[in-house]
């Protein structure tokens, strides 16, 4: 059922599954920040997205009641989902760290 839904979404939006992982990953990352009331420098929304993506890959592994382990495909999906949220997390953490250094130097 979930794979059918994913296929229908990719057809409607005319996106590849890889692109769908990227877009949905960013959307869920932003939603996690809003729901958890945490900023982009917080690890909590990032871990929430990672947990959701690992759960998604587990569902893909058990598709149709059969265990079909595709480590390369799962790794690619996780990287596609987590890449931009990771870049944003690290950029905002770096920016915050730089701001703290500037405050310490001006004190």
mmCIF file of the C-alpha atoms, coordinates in Angstrom:
data_MODEL
# 
_entry.id   MODEL 
# 
loop_
_atom_site.group_PDB 
_atom_site.id 
_atom_site.type_symbol 
_atom_site.label_atom_id 
_atom_site.label_alt_id 
_atom_site.label_comp_id 
_atom_site.label_asym_id 
_atom_site.label_entity_id 
_atom_site.label_seq_id 
_atom_site.pdbx_PDB_ins_code 
_atom_site.Cartn_x 
_atom_site.Cartn_y 
_atom_site.Cartn_z 
_atom_site.occupancy 
_atom_site.B_iso_or_equiv 
_atom_site.pdbx_formal_charge 
_atom_site.auth_seq_id 
_atom_site.auth_comp_id 
_atom_site.auth_asym_id 
_atom_site.auth_atom_id 
_atom_site.pdbx_PDB_model_num 
ATOM 1   C CA . UNK A 1 1   ? 0.000  0.000   0.000   1.00 0.00 ? 1   UNK A CA 1 
ATOM 2   C CA . UNK A 1 2   ? 2.749  2.480   0.929   1.00 0.00 ? 2   UNK A CA 1 
ATOM 3   C CA . UNK A 1 3   ? 4.739  1.681   -2.205  1.00 0.00 ? 3   UNK A CA 1 
ATOM 4   C CA . UNK A 1 4   ? 1.582  2.141   -4.307  1.00 0.00 ? 4   UNK A CA 1 
ATOM 5   C CA . UNK A 1 5   ? 1.092  5.570   -2.716  1.00 0.00 ? 5   UNK A CA 1 
ATOM 6   C CA . UNK A 1 6   ? 4.734  6.498   -3.404  1.00 0.00 ? 6   UNK A CA 1 
ATOM 7   C CA . UNK A 1 7   ? 4.384  5.409   -7.025  1.00 0.00 ? 7   UNK A CA 1 
ATOM 8   C CA . UNK A 1 8   ? 1.199  7.432   -7.464  1.00 0.00 ? 8   UNK A CA 1 
ATOM 9   C CA . UNK A 1 9   ? 2.823  10.531  -5.941  1.00 0.00 ? 9   UNK A CA 1 
ATOM 10  C CA . UNK A 1 10  ? 5.869  10.235  -8.217  1.00 0.00 ? 10  UNK A CA 1 
ATOM 11  C CA . UNK A 1 11  ? 3.580  9.896   -11.252 1.00 0.00 ? 11  UNK A CA 1 
ATOM 12  C CA . UNK A 1 12  ? 1.349  12.818  -10.269 1.00 0.00 ? 12  UNK A CA 1 
ATOM 13  C CA . UNK A 1 13  ? 4.300  15.110  -9.483  1.00 0.00 ? 13  UNK A CA 1 
ATOM 14  C CA . UNK A 1 14  ? 6.424  13.689  -12.317 1.00 0.00 ? 14  UNK A CA 1 
ATOM 15  C CA . UNK A 1 15  ? 9.338  13.171  -9.933  1.00 0.00 ? 15  UNK A CA 1 
ATOM 16  C CA . UNK A 1 16  ? 11.766 10.325  -9.570  1.00 0.00 ? 16  UNK A CA 1 
ATOM 17  C CA . UNK A 1 17  ? 11.792 8.443   -6.274  1.00 0.00 ? 17  UNK A CA 1 
ATOM 18  C CA . UNK A 1 18  ? 15.187 10.014  -5.523  1.00 0.00 ? 18  UNK A CA 1 
ATOM 19  C CA . UNK A 1 19  ? 13.744 13.514  -5.957  1.00 0.00 ? 19  UNK A CA 1 
ATOM 20  C CA . UNK A 1 20  ? 10.761 12.537  -3.834  1.00 0.00 ? 20  UNK A CA 1 
ATOM 21  C CA . UNK A 1 21  ? 13.120 11.563  -0.992  1.00 0.00 ? 21  UNK A CA 1 
ATOM 22  C CA . UNK A 1 22  ? 14.827 14.957  -1.225  1.00 0.00 ? 22  UNK A CA 1 
ATOM 23  C CA . UNK A 1 23  ? 11.597 16.986  -1.247  1.00 0.00 ? 23  UNK A CA 1 
ATOM 24  C CA . UNK A 1 24  ? 9.768  14.954  1.379   1.00 0.00 ? 24  UNK A CA 1 
ATOM 25  C CA . UNK A 1 25  ? 12.893 14.902  3.561   1.00 0.00 ? 25  UNK A CA 1 
ATOM 26  C CA . UNK A 1 26  ? 13.086 18.697  3.571   1.00 0.00 ? 26  UNK A CA 1 
ATOM 27  C CA . UNK A 1 27  ? 9.348  19.024  4.190   1.00 0.00 ? 27  UNK A CA 1 
ATOM 28  C CA . UNK A 1 28  ? 9.441  16.629  7.142   1.00 0.00 ? 28  UNK A CA 1 
ATOM 29  C CA . UNK A 1 29  ? 12.560 18.315  8.530   1.00 0.00 ? 29  UNK A CA 1 
ATOM 30  C CA . UNK A 1 30  ? 10.811 21.700  8.479   1.00 0.00 ? 30  UNK A CA 1 
ATOM 31  C CA . UNK A 1 31  ? 7.644  20.166  9.947   1.00 0.00 ? 31  UNK A CA 1 
ATOM 32  C CA . UNK A 1 32  ? 9.701  18.542  12.731  1.00 0.00 ? 32  UNK A CA 1 
ATOM 33  C CA . UNK A 1 33  ? 11.241 21.925  13.571  1.00 0.00 ? 33  UNK A CA 1 
ATOM 34  C CA . UNK A 1 34  ? 7.771  23.477  13.811  1.00 0.00 ? 34  UNK A CA 1 
ATOM 35  C CA . UNK A 1 35  ? 6.172  20.640  15.789  1.00 0.00 ? 35  UNK A CA 1 
ATOM 36  C CA . UNK A 1 36  ? 9.133  20.254  18.152  1.00 0.00 ? 36  UNK A CA 1 
ATOM 37  C CA . UNK A 1 37  ? 9.582  24.039  18.389  1.00 0.00 ? 37  UNK A CA 1 
ATOM 38  C CA . UNK A 1 38  ? 13.282 23.753  17.735  1.00 0.00 ? 38  UNK A CA 1 
ATOM 39  C CA . UNK A 1 39  ? 15.449 25.760  15.392  1.00 0.00 ? 39  UNK A CA 1 
ATOM 40  C CA . UNK A 1 40  ? 17.590 24.480  12.546  1.00 0.00 ? 40  UNK A CA 1 
ATOM 41  C CA . UNK A 1 41  ? 20.657 24.289  14.823  1.00 0.00 ? 41  UNK A CA 1 
ATOM 42  C CA . UNK A 1 42  ? 18.961 21.676  17.034  1.00 0.00 ? 42  UNK A CA 1 
ATOM 43  C CA . UNK A 1 43  ? 19.728 17.996  16.597  1.00 0.00 ? 43  UNK A CA 1 
ATOM 44  C CA . UNK A 1 44  ? 16.216 16.921  17.637  1.00 0.00 ? 44  UNK A CA 1 
ATOM 45  C CA . UNK A 1 45  ? 14.401 17.605  14.303  1.00 0.00 ? 45  UNK A CA 1 
ATOM 46  C CA . UNK A 1 46  ? 17.320 16.011  12.448  1.00 0.00 ? 46  UNK A CA 1 
ATOM 47  C CA . UNK A 1 47  ? 17.084 12.844  14.559  1.00 0.00 ? 47  UNK A CA 1 
ATOM 48  C CA . UNK A 1 48  ? 13.294 12.814  14.143  1.00 0.00 ? 48  UNK A CA 1 
ATOM 49  C CA . UNK A 1 49  ? 13.739 12.831  10.367  1.00 0.00 ? 49  UNK A CA 1 
ATOM 50  C CA . UNK A 1 50  ? 16.452 10.162  10.533  1.00 0.00 ? 50  UNK A CA 1 
ATOM 51  C CA . UNK A 1 51  ? 14.173 7.939   12.613  1.00 0.00 ? 51  UNK A CA 1 
ATOM 52  C CA . UNK A 1 52  ? 11.329 8.440   10.162  1.00 0.00 ? 52  UNK A CA 1 
ATOM 53  C CA . UNK A 1 53  ? 13.577 7.634   7.205   1.00 0.00 ? 53  UNK A CA 1 
ATOM 54  C CA . UNK A 1 54  ? 14.942 4.475   8.849   1.00 0.00 ? 54  UNK A CA 1 
ATOM 55  C CA . UNK A 1 55  ? 11.340 3.427   9.573   1.00 0.00 ? 55  UNK A CA 1 
ATOM 56  C CA . UNK A 1 56  ? 10.465 4.107   5.914   1.00 0.00 ? 56  UNK A CA 1 
ATOM 57  C CA . UNK A 1 57  ? 13.382 1.964   4.753   1.00 0.00 ? 57  UNK A CA 1 
ATOM 58  C CA . UNK A 1 58  ? 12.318 -0.819  7.139   1.00 0.00 ? 58  UNK A CA 1 
ATOM 59  C CA . UNK A 1 59  ? 8.841  -0.697  5.584   1.00 0.00 ? 59  UNK A CA 1 
ATOM 60  C CA . UNK A 1 60  ? 10.410 -0.891  2.123   1.00 0.00 ? 60  UNK A CA 1 
ATOM 61  C CA . UNK A 1 61  ? 12.429 -3.917  3.251   1.00 0.00 ? 61  UNK A CA 1 
ATOM 62  C CA . UNK A 1 62  ? 9.254  -5.722  4.355   1.00 0.00 ? 62  UNK A CA 1 
ATOM 63  C CA . UNK A 1 63  ? 7.297  -4.747  1.215   1.00 0.00 ? 63  UNK A CA 1 
ATOM 64  C CA . UNK A 1 64  ? 4.531  -7.262  0.374   1.00 0.00 ? 64  UNK A CA 1 
ATOM 65  C CA . UNK A 1 65  ? 5.317  -9.339  3.452   1.00 0.00 ? 65  UNK A CA 1 
ATOM 66  C CA . UNK A 1 66  ? 8.652  -10.430 2.040   1.00 0.00 ? 66  UNK A CA 1 
ATOM 67  C CA . UNK A 1 67  ? 12.036 -9.397  3.339   1.00 0.00 ? 67  UNK A CA 1 
ATOM 68  C CA . UNK A 1 68  ? 13.913 -7.807  0.465   1.00 0.00 ? 68  UNK A CA 1 
ATOM 69  C CA . UNK A 1 69  ? 17.108 -6.221  1.703   1.00 0.00 ? 69  UNK A CA 1 
ATOM 70  C CA . UNK A 1 70  ? 18.644 -3.724  -0.711  1.00 0.00 ? 70  UNK A CA 1 
ATOM 71  C CA . UNK A 1 71  ? 21.440 -2.041  1.228   1.00 0.00 ? 71  UNK A CA 1 
ATOM 72  C CA . UNK A 1 72  ? 22.624 0.069   -1.716  1.00 0.00 ? 72  UNK A CA 1 
ATOM 73  C CA . UNK A 1 73  ? 19.117 1.342   -2.430  1.00 0.00 ? 73  UNK A CA 1 
ATOM 74  C CA . UNK A 1 74  ? 18.408 2.000   1.241   1.00 0.00 ? 74  UNK A CA 1 
ATOM 75  C CA . UNK A 1 75  ? 21.718 3.833   1.698   1.00 0.00 ? 75  UNK A CA 1 
ATOM 76  C CA . UNK A 1 76  ? 20.986 5.974   -1.360  1.00 0.00 ? 76  UNK A CA 1 
ATOM 77  C CA . UNK A 1 77  ? 17.501 6.793   -0.061  1.00 0.00 ? 77  UNK A CA 1 
ATOM 78  C CA . UNK A 1 78  ? 18.873 7.747   3.370   1.00 0.00 ? 78  UNK A CA 1 
ATOM 79  C CA . UNK A 1 79  ? 21.553 9.973   1.822   1.00 0.00 ? 79  UNK A CA 1 
ATOM 80  C CA . UNK A 1 80  ? 19.010 11.641  -0.486  1.00 0.00 ? 80  UNK A CA 1 
ATOM 81  C CA . UNK A 1 81  ? 16.647 12.258  2.423   1.00 0.00 ? 81  UNK A CA 1 
ATOM 82  C CA . UNK A 1 82  ? 19.237 13.443  4.937   1.00 0.00 ? 82  UNK A CA 1 
ATOM 83  C CA . UNK A 1 83  ? 21.689 15.420  2.758   1.00 0.00 ? 83  UNK A CA 1 
ATOM 84  C CA . UNK A 1 84  ? 20.114 18.896  2.792   1.00 0.00 ? 84  UNK A CA 1 
ATOM 85  C CA . UNK A 1 85  ? 18.795 18.695  6.361   1.00 0.00 ? 85  UNK A CA 1 
ATOM 86  C CA . UNK A 1 86  ? 22.350 17.762  7.410   1.00 0.00 ? 86  UNK A CA 1 
ATOM 87  C CA . UNK A 1 87  ? 23.820 20.680  5.464   1.00 0.00 ? 87  UNK A CA 1 
ATOM 88  C CA . UNK A 1 88  ? 21.305 23.060  7.074   1.00 0.00 ? 88  UNK A CA 1 
ATOM 89  C CA . UNK A 1 89  ? 21.920 21.668  10.563  1.00 0.00 ? 89  UNK A CA 1 
ATOM 90  C CA . UNK A 1 90  ? 25.699 21.978  10.264  1.00 0.00 ? 90  UNK A CA 1 
ATOM 91  C CA . UNK A 1 91  ? 25.521 25.446  8.685   1.00 0.00 ? 91  UNK A CA 1 
ATOM 92  C CA . UNK A 1 92  ? 23.276 26.817  11.426  1.00 0.00 ? 92  UNK A CA 1 
ATOM 93  C CA . UNK A 1 93  ? 25.352 25.187  14.172  1.00 0.00 ? 93  UNK A CA 1 
ATOM 94  C CA . UNK A 1 94  ? 28.517 26.678  12.634  1.00 0.00 ? 94  UNK A CA 1 
ATOM 95  C CA . UNK A 1 95  ? 26.837 30.084  12.375  1.00 0.00 ? 95  UNK A CA 1 
ATOM 96  C CA . UNK A 1 96  ? 25.756 29.927  16.008  1.00 0.00 ? 96  UNK A CA 1 
ATOM 97  C CA . UNK A 1 97  ? 29.266 28.920  17.057  1.00 0.00 ? 97  UNK A CA 1 
ATOM 98  C CA . UNK A 1 98  ? 30.751 31.836  15.126  1.00 0.00 ? 98  UNK A CA 1 
ATOM 99  C CA . UNK A 1 99  ? 28.304 34.216  16.801  1.00 0.00 ? 99  UNK A CA 1 
ATOM 100 C CA . UNK A 1 100 ? 29.338 32.919  20.227  1.00 0.00 ? 100 UNK A CA 1 
ATOM 101 C CA . UNK A 1 101 ? 33.014 33.465  19.356  1.00 0.00 ? 101 UNK A CA 1 
ATOM 102 C CA . UNK A 1 102 ? 32.306 37.048  18.314  1.00 0.00 ? 102 UNK A CA 1 
ATOM 103 C CA . UNK A 1 103 ? 30.411 37.690  21.571  1.00 0.00 ? 103 UNK A CA 1 
ATOM 104 C CA . UNK A 1 104 ? 33.317 36.282  23.603  1.00 0.00 ? 104 UNK A CA 1 
ATOM 105 C CA . UNK A 1 105 ? 35.855 38.405  21.726  1.00 0.00 ? 105 UNK A CA 1 
ATOM 106 C CA . UNK A 1 106 ? 33.850 41.613  22.220  1.00 0.00 ? 106 UNK A CA 1 
ATOM 107 C CA . UNK A 1 107 ? 33.399 41.006  25.957  1.00 0.00 ? 107 UNK A CA 1 
# 
